[in-house]
Coordinates of C-alpha atoms and ligand atoms in Angstrom, one line a residue:
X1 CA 97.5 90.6 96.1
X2 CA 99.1 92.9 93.6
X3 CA 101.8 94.3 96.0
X4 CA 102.9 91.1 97.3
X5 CA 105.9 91.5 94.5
X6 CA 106.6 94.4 96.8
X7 CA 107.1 92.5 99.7
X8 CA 108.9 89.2 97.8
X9 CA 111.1 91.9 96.7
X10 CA 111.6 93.1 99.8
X11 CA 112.7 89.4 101.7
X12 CA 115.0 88.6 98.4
X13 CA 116.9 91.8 99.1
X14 CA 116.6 91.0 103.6
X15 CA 117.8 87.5 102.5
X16 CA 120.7 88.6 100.3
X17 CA 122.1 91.3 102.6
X18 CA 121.2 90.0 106.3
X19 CA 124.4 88.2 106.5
X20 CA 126.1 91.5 106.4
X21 CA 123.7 93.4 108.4
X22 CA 124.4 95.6 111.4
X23 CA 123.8 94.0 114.8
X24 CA 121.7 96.8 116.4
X25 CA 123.3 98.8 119.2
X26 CA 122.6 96.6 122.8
X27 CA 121.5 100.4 123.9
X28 CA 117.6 101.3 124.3
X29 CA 116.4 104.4 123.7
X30 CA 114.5 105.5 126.5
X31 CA 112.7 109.0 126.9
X32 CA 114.2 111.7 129.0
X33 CA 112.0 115.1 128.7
X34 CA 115.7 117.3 129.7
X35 CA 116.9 116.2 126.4
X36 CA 114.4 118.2 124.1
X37 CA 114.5 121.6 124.8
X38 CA 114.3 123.6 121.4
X39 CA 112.2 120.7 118.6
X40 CA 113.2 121.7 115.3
X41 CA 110.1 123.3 113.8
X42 CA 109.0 120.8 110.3
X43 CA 108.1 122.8 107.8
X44 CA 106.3 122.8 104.3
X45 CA 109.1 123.0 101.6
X46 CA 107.5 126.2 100.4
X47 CA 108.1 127.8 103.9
X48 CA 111.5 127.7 103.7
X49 CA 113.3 130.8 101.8
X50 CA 115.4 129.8 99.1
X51 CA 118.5 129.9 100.8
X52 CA 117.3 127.3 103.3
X53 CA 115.9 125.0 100.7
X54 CA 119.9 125.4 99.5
X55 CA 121.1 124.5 103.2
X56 CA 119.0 121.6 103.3
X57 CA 120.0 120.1 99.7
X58 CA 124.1 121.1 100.7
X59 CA 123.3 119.0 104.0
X60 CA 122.1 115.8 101.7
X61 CA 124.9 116.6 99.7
X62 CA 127.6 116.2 102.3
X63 CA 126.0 113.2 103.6
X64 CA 126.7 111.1 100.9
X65 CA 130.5 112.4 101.4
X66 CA 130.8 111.1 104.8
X67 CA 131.6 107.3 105.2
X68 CA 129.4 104.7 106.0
X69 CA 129.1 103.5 109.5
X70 CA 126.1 101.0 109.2
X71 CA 128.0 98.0 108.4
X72 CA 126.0 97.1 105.5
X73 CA 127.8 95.7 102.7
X74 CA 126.8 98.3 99.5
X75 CA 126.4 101.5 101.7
X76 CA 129.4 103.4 100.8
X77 CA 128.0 107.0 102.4
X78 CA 125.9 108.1 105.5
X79 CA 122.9 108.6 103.2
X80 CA 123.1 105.3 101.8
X81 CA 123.4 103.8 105.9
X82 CA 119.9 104.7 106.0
X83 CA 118.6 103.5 102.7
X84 CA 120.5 100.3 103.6
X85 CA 118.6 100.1 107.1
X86 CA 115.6 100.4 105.4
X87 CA 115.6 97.6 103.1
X88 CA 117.2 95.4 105.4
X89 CA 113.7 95.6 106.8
X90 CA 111.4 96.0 104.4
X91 CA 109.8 92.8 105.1
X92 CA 108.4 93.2 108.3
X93 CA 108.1 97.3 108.7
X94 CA 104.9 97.6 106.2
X95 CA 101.1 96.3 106.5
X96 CA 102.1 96.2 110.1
X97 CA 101.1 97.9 113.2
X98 CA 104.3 99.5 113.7
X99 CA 104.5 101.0 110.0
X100 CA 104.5 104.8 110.5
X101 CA 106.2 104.9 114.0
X102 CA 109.2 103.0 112.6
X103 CA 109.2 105.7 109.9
X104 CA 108.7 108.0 112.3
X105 CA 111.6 107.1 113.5
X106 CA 113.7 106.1 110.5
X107 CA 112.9 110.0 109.5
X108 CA 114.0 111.4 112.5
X109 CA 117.2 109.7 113.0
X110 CA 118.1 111.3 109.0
X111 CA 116.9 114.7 110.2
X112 CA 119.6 114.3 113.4
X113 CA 122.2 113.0 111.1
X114 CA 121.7 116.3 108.8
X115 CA 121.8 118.6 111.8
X116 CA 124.6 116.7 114.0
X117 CA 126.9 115.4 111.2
X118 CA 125.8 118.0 108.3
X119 CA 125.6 121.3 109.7
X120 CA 121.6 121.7 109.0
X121 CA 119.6 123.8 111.8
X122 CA 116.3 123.6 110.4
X123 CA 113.9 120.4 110.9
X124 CA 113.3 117.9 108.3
X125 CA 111.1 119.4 105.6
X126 CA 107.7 117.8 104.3
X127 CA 105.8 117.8 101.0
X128 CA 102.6 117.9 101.3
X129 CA 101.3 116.3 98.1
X130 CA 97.5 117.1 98.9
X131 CA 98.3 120.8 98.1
X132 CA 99.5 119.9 94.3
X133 CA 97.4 117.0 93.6
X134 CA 94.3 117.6 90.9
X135 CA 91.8 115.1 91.2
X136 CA 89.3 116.7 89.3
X137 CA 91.6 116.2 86.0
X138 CA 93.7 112.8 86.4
X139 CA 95.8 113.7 83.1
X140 CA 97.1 117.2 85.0
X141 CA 100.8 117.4 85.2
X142 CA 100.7 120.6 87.5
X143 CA 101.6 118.7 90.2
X144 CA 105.0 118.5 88.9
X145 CA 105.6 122.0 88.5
X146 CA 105.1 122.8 92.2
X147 CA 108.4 124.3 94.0
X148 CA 109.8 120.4 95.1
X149 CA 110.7 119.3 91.4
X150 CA 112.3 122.9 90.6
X151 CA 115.8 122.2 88.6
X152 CA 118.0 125.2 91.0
X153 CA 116.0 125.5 94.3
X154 CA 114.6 122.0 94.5
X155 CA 115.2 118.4 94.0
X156 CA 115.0 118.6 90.1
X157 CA 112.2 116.3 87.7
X158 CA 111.4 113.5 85.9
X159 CA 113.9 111.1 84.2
X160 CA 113.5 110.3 80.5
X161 CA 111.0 108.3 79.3
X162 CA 112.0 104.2 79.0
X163 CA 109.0 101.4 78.2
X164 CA 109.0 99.4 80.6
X165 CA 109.6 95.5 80.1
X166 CA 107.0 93.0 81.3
X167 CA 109.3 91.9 83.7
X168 CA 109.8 95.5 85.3
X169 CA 106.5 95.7 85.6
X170 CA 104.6 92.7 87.6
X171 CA 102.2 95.3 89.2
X172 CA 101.2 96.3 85.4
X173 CA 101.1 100.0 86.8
X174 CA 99.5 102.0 83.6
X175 CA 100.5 105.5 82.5
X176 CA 104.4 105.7 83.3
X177 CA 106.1 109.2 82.2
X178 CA 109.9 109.2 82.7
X179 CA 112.1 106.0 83.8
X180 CA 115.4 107.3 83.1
X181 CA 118.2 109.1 85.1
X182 CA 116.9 112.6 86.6
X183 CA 118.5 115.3 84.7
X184 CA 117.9 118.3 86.6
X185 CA 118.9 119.6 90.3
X186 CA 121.2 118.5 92.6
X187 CA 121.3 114.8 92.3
X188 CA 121.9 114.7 88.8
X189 CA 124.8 111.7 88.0
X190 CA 127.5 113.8 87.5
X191 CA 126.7 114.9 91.4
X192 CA 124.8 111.9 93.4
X193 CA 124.6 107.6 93.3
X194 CA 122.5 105.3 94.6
X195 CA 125.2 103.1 95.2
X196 CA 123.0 101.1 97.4
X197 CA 122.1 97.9 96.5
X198 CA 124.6 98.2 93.7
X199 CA 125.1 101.7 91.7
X200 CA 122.9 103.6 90.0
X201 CA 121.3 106.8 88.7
X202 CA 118.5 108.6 90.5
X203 CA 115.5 107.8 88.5
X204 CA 112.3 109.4 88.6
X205 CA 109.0 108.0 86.5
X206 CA 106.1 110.2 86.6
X207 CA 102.7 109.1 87.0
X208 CA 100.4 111.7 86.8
X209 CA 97.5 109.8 87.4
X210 CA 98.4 108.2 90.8
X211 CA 99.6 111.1 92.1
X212 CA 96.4 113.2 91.6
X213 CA 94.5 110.2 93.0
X214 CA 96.7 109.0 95.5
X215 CA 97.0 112.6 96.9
X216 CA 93.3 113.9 96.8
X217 CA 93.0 116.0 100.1
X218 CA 89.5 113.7 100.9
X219 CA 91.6 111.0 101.5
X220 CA 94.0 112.9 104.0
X221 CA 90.8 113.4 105.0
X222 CA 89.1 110.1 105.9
X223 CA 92.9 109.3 107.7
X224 CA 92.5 111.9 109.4
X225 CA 88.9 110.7 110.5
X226 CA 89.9 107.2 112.3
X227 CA 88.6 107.0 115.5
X228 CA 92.1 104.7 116.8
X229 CA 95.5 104.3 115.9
X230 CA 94.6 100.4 114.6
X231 CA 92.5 101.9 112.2
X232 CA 94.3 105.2 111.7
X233 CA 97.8 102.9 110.8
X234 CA 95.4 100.5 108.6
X235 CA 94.3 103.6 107.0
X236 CA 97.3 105.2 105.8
X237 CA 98.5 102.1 104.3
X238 CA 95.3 100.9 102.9
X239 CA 95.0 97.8 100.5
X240 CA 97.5 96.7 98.2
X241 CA 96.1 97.7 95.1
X242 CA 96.2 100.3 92.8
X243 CA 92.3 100.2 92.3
X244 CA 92.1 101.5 95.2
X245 CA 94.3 104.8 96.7
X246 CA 96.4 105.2 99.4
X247 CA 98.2 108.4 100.8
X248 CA 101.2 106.6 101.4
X249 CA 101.4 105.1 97.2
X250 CA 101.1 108.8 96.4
X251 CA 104.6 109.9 96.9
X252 CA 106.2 106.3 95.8
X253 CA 104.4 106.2 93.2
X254 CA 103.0 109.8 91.8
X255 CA 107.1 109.9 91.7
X256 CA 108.4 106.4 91.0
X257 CA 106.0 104.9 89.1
X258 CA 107.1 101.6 87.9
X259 CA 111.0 102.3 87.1
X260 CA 111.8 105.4 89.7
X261 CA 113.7 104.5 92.8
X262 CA 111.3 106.0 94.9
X263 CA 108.6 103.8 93.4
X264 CA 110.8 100.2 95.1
X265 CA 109.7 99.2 98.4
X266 CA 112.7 98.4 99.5
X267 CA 115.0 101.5 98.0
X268 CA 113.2 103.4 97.9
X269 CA 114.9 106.3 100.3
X270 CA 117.7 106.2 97.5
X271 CA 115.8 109.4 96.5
X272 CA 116.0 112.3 98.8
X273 CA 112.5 113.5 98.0
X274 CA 111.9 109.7 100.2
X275 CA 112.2 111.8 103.6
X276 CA 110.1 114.6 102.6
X277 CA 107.0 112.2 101.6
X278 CA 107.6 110.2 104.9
X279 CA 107.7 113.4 107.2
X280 CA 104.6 114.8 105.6
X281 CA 102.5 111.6 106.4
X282 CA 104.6 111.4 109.9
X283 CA 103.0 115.1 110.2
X284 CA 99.8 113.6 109.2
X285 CA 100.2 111.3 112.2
X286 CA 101.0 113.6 114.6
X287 CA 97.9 116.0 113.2
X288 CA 95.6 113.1 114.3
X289 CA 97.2 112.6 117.6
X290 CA 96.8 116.6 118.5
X291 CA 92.7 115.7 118.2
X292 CA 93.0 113.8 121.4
X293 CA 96.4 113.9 123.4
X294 CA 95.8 111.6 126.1
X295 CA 94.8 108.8 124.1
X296 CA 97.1 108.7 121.1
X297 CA 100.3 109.3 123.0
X298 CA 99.3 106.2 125.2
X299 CA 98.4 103.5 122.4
X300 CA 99.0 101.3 119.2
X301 CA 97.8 98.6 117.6
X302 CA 98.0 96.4 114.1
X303 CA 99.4 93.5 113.2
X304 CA 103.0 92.6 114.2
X305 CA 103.1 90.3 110.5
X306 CA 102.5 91.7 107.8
X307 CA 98.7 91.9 107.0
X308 CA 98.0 89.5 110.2
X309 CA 94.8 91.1 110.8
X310 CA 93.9 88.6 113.2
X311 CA 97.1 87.8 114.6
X312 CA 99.0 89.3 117.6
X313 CA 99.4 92.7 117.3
X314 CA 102.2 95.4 118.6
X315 CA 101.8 96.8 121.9
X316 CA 103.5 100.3 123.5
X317 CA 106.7 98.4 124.8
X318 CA 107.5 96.6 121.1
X319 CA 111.0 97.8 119.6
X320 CA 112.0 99.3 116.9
X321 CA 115.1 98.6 115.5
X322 CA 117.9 101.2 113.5
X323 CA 120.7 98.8 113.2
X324 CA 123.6 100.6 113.7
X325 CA 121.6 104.2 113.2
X326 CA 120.3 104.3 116.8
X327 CA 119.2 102.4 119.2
X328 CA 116.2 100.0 119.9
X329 CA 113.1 102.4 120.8
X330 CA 109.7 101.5 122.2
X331 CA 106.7 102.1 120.2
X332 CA 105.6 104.1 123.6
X333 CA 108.9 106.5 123.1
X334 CA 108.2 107.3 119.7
X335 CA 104.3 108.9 119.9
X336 CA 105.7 111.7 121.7
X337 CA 107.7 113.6 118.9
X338 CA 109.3 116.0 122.0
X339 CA 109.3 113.0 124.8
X340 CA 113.6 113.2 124.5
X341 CA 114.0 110.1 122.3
X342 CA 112.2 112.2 119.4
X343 CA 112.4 115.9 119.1
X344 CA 110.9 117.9 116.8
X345 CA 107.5 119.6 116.0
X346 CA 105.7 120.4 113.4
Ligands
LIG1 C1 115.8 95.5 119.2 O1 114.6 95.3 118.5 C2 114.6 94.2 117.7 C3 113.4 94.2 116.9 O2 112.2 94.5 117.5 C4 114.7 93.0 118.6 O3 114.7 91.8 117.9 C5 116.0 93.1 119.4 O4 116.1 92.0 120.3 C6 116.1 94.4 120.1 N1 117.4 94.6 120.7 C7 117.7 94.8 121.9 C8 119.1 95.0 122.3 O5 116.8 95.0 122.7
LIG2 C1 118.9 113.5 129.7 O1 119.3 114.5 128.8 C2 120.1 115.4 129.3 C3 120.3 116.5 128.2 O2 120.7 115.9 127.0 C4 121.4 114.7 129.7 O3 122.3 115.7 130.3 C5 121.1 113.7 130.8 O4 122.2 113.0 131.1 C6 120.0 112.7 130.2 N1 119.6 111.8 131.3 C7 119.6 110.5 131.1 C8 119.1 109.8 132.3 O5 119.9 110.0 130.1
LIG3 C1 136.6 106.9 104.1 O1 136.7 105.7 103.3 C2 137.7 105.8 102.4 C3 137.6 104.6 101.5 O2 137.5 103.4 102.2 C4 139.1 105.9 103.1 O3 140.1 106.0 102.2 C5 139.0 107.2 104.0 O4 140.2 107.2 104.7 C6 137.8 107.2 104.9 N1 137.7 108.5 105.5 C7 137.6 108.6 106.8 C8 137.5 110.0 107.3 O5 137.5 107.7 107.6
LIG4 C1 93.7 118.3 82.4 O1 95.2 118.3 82.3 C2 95.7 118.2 81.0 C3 97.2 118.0 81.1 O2 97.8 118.9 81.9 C4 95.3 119.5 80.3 O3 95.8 119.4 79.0 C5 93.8 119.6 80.3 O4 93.5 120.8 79.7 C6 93.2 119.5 81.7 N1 91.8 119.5 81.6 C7 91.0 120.3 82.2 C8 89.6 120.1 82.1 O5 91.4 121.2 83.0
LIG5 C1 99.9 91.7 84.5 O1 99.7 91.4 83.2 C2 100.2 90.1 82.8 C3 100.1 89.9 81.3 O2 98.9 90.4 80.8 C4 99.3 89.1 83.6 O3 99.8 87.8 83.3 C5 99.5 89.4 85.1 O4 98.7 88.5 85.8 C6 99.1 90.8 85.4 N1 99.5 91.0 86.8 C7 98.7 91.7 87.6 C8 99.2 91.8 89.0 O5 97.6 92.1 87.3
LIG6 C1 94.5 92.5 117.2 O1 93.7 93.6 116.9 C2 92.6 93.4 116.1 C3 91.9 94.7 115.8 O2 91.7 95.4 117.0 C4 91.6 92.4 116.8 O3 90.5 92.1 115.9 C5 92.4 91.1 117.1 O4 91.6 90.2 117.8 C6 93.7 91.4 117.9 N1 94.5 90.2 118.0 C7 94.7 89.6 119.1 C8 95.5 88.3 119.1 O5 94.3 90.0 120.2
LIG7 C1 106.1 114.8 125.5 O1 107.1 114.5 126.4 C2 107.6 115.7 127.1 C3 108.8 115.3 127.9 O2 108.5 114.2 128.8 C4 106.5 116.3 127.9 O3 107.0 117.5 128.5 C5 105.4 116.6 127.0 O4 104.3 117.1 127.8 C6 104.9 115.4 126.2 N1 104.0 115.9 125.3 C7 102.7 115.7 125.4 C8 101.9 116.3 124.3 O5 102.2 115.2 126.4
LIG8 CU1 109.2 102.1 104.1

């Protein structure tokens, strides 16, 4: 299994920091249909005018001025709180049942942080990748000359390019671009650190070929198509292979490639674009769940271990757990995106 470095990587990180992790909150999160009146409305990052794409940068911008509160030994900032959460858990939120409803939570809990502690009144913006992606030409580079990489209204580009060492590259992922520091936009060095594990440039590493595969609006498509959430959450995720595509590889690694920080399992919200990859395949989610309300607001499935396929799986009244970001919430809570413990639309 080519990915398993992802995962390794993942419980060598848990290992080293889980000492210092949060305790969560003793709080659960329970739904209460008062508490969502007006959802935030998600939109498409080239629906918002420029001057809201501004608001929402400004918002990231003064999260990573605000002091940590997670408890997490490396997180100096709010943003880095939640890229800290995130890798504490790596290990046992992928190739598992729960997989895009802790996300779907992880993202919303950052959108409420932007709007409560940040000032932001719009929702949490998506990408959607499937409308830049050109898998009729593998070698395009359009892709990254849609609106998200522009260097004054967007998130900036690549990084410069750095051969990776064997050793960097376990997965031997072909056709890397960039590697090096991003140079444009707002998170530039001079302006933005991943100081989470330990400090660093945002990186960005191009791959054009994965993200013109990974992306390809058929396989939204056949996602889309699942007739259960088992097989819709299997779906998204896929296999662990780069032979074969997966939406969710197209952002981490169309982006990250082998030396980006979007492209590491465990870190990799260190870049902002993380939350706008996540909420467009959380958007994908709740897509399939309009097709048939009753149903998919009333059950999961999956494996509660990694790849456990035939091992127990997660039921409607399994937790998800923030740490110190918010409290525990039921997998039953977090289908309905306006049920009070979520709220926001698309
Ligand atoms: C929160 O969820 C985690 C993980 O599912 C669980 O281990 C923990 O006991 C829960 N905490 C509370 C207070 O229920
Ligand atoms: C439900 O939410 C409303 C509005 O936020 C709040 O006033 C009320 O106390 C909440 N009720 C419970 C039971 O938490
Ligand atoms: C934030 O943390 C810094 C460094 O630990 C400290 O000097 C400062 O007082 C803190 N600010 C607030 C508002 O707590
Ligand atoms: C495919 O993309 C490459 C790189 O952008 C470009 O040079 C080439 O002309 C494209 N090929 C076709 C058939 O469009
Ligand atoms: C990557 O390439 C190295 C050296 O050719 C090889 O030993 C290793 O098994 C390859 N790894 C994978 C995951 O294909
Ligand atoms: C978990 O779900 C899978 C797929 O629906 C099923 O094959 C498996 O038997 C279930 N596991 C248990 C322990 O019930
Ligand atoms: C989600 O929960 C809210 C609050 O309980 C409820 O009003 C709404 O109908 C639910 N959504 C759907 C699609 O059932
Ligand atoms: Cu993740």
């Amino acid at each position: 299994m080519r990915f398993s470095r992802i995962l390794e990587l993942g419980c060598i990180l848990a290992g080293l920091f889980s000492g210092a992790a949060a305790r969560p909150q003793d709080e659960l999160v329970t739904e209460n249909s008062s508490a969502c009146k007006n959802p935030p409305k998600r939109v498409e990052w080239r629906q918002l005018s420029t001057t809201q794409r501004k608001q929402y940068l400004d918002a990231v911008l003064c999260l990573t001025k605000k002091n940590a509160t997670s408890g997490i030994t490396g997180a100096v900032n709010r943003f880095d709180d939640h890229q800290a959460v995130h890798s504490s858990q790596t290990p046992s939120i992928h190739w598992v049942g729960h997989f895009i409803l802790w996300h779907r939570y992880f993202v919303a809990t950052y959108e409420k942080a932007l709007r409560t502690e940040c000032g932001y009144t719009g929702g949490q913006p998506y990408w959607d990748w499937s409308l830049d992606a050109q898998p009729a030409n593998l070698s395009s580079t359009k892709a990254y000359s849609t609106a998200i990489f522009d260097p004054t209204t967007g998130f900036g580009g690549n990084g410069d390019y750095m051969q990776p060492s064997v050793e960097q590259n376990p997965l031997n992922i072909t056709g890397n671009t960039g590697g090096g520091c991003v140079k444009t936009g707002p998170f530039i060095p001079s302006a933005f650190t991943v100081n989470y594990p330990t400090p660093d440039c945002l990186r960005r590493d191009f791959i054009p070929w994965i993200i013109n595969s990974f992306a390809d609006p058929k396989l939204v498509a056949n996602v889309l198509a699942q007739k259960d959430y088992t097989s819709f959450a299997r779906a998204i995720e896929n296999v662990p292979s780069f032979d074969q595509p997966n939406i969710h590889g197209s952002g981490h690694f169309g982006i990250g490639g082998v030396l980006g920080t979007i492209g590491s399992a465990a870190e990799s919200p260190g870049d902002p674009l993380f939350y706008l990859h996540h909420a467009n395949l959380d958007r994908i989610l709740w897509t399939w769940q309009q097709k048939d309300l009753q149903t998919r607001l009333n059950q999961v499935g999956g494996p509660i271990t990694p790849f456990d396929y035939s091992g127990k799986n997660v039921t409607l009244d399994f937790q998800i757990n923030m740490g110190r970001l918010a409290g525990n919430a039921t997998l039953k809570n977090l289908l309905n995106t306006t049920g009070g413990t979520l709220c926001y639309t698309y």
